[in-house]
PDB file of C-alpha atoms in Angstrom:
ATOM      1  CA  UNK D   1       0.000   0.000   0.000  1.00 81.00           C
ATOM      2  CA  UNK D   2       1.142   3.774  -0.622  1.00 91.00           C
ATOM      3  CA  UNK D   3       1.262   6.006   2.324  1.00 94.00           C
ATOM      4  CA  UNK D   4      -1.251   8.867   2.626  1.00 93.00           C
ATOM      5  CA  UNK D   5       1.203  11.321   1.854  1.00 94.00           C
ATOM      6  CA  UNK D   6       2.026   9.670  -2.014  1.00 95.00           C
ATOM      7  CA  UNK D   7      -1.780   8.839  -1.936  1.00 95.00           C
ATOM      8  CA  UNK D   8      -2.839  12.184  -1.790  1.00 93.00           C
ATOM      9  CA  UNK D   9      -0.057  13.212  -4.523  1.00 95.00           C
ATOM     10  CA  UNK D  10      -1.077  11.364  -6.571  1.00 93.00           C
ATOM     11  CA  UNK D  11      -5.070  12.690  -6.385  1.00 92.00           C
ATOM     12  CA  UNK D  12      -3.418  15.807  -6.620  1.00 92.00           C
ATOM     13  CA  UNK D  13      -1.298  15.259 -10.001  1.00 93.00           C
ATOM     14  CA  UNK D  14      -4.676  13.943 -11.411  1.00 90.00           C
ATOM     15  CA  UNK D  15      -6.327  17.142 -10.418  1.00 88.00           C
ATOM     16  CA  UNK D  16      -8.763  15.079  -8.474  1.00 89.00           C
ATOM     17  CA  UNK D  17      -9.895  17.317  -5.469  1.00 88.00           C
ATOM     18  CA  UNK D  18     -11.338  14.652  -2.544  1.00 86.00           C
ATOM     19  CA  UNK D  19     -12.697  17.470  -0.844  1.00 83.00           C
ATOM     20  CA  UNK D  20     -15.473  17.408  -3.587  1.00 85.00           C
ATOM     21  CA  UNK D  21     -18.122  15.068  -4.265  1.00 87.00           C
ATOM     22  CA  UNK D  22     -16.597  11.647  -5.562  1.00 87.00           C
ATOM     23  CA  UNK D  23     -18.471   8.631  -7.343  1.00 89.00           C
ATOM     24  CA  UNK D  24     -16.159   6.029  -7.720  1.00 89.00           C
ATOM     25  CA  UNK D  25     -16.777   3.383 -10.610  1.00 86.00           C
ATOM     26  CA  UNK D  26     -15.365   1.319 -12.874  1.00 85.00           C
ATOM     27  CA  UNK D  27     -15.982  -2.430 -14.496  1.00 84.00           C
ATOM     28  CA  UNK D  28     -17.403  -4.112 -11.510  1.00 83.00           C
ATOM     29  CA  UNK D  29     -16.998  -2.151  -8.657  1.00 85.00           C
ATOM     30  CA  UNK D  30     -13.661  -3.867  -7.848  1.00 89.00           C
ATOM     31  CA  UNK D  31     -11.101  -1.300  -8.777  1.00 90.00           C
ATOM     32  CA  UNK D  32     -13.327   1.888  -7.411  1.00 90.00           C
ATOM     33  CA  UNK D  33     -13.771  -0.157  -4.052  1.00 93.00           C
ATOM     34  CA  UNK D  34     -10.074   0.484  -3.988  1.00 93.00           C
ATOM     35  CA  UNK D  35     -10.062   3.742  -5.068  1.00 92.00           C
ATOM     36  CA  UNK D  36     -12.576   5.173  -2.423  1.00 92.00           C
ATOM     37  CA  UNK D  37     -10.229   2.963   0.128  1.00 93.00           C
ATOM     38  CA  UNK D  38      -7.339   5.115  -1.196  1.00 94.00           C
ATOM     39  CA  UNK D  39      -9.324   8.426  -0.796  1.00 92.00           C
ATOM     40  CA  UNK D  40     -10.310   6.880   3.013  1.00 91.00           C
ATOM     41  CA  UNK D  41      -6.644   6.160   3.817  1.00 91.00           C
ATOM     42  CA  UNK D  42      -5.946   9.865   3.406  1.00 91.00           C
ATOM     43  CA  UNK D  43      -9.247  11.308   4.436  1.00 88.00           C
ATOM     44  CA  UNK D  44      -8.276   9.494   7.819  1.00 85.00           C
ATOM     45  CA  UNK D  45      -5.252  11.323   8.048  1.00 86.00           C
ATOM     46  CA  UNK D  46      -6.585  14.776   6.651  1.00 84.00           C
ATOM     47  CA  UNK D  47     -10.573  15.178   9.401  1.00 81.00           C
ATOM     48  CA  UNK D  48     -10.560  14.907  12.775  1.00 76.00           C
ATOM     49  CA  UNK D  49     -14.360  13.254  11.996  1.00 76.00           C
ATOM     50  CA  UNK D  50     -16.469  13.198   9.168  1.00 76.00           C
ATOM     51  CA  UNK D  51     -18.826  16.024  10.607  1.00 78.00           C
ATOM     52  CA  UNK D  52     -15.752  18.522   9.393  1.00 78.00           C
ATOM     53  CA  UNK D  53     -17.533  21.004   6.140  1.00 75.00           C
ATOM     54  CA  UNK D  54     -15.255  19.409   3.916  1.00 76.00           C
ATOM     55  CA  UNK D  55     -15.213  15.827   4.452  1.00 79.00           C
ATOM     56  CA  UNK D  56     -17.144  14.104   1.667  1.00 80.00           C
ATOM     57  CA  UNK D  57     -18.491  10.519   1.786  1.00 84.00           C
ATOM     58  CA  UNK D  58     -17.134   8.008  -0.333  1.00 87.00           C
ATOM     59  CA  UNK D  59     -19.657   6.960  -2.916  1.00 90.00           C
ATOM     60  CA  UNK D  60     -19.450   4.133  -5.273  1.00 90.00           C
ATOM     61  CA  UNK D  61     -21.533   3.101  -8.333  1.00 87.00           C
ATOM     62  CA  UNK D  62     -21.347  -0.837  -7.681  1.00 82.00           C
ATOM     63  CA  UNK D  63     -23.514  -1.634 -11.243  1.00 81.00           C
ATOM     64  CA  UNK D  64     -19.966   0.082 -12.622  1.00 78.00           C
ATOM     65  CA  UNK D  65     -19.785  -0.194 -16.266  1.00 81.00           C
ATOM     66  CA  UNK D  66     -21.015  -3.766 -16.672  1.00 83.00           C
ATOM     67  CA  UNK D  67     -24.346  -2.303 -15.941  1.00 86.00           C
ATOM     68  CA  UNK D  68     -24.190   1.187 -16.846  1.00 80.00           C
ATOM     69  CA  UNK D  69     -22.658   0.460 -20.732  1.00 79.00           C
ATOM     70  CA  UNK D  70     -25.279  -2.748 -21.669  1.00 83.00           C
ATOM     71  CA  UNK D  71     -27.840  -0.695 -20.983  1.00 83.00           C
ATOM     72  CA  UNK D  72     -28.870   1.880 -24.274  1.00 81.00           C
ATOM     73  CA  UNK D  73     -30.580   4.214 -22.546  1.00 85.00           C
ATOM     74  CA  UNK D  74     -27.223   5.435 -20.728  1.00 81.00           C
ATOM     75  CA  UNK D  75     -25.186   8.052 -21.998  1.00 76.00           C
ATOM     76  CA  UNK D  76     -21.479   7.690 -22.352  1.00 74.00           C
ATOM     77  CA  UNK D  77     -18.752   9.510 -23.321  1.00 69.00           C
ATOM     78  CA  UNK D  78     -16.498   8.843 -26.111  1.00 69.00           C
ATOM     79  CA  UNK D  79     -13.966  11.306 -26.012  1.00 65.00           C
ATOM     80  CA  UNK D  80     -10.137  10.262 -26.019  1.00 72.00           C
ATOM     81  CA  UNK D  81      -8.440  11.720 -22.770  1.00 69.00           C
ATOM     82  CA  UNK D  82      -6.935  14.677 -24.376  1.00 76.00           C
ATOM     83  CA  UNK D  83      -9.531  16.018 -25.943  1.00 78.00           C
ATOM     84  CA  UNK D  84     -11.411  15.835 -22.723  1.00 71.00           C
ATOM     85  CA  UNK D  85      -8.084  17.562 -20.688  1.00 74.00           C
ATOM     86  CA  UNK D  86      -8.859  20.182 -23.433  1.00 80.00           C
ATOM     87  CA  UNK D  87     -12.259  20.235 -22.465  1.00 77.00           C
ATOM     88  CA  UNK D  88     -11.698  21.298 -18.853  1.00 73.00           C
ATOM     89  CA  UNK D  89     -12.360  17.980 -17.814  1.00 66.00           C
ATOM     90  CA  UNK D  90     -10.476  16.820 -14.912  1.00 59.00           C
ATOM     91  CA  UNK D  91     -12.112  13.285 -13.878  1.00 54.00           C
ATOM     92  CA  UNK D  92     -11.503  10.486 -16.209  1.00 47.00           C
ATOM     93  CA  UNK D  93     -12.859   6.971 -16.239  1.00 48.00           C
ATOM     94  CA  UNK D  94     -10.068   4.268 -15.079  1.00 49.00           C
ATOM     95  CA  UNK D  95      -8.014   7.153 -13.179  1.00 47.00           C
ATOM     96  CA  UNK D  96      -7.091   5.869  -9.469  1.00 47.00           C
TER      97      UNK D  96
END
């Protein structure tokens, strides 16, 4: 495991702010189980409790992708990663 100190660097060098709202997701609910444990390990460190303003609870979107891309009523997004950067957006699907 990474300590919370390289944890949060490396939420930072993804420009993903824990502070705000997170869903986690990703094929099956495996990999963002992990990834809201990572954002725990250094939300831990980082609130006293979780009644501090900024403390957001971990969400995660357990039908992941297996449910949300069968279904064709879903929207998704088919922009390559840079395009998206270019976009403004900062929260990419299979980022940790």
């Amino acid at each position: 495991f990474k300590q919370p100190n390289e944890l949060r660097k490396v939420f930072k060098d993804r420009k993903i702010d824990i502070t705000q709202p997170i869903v986690s997701t990703c094929g099956s609910g495996v990999t963002a189980a992990i990834i809201n444990f990572a954002i725990a390990c250094v939300q831990y460190e980082d609130f006293e409790d979780e009644l501090d303003p900024e403390f957001q609870p971990l969400r995660l979107y357990d039908g992941s992708w297996a449910e949300w891309g069968s279904r064709p009523d879903t929207k998704v997004a088919t922009l390559d990663l840079e395009t998206q950067a270019e976009k403004g957006h900062t929260h990419f699907r299979g980022d940790p």
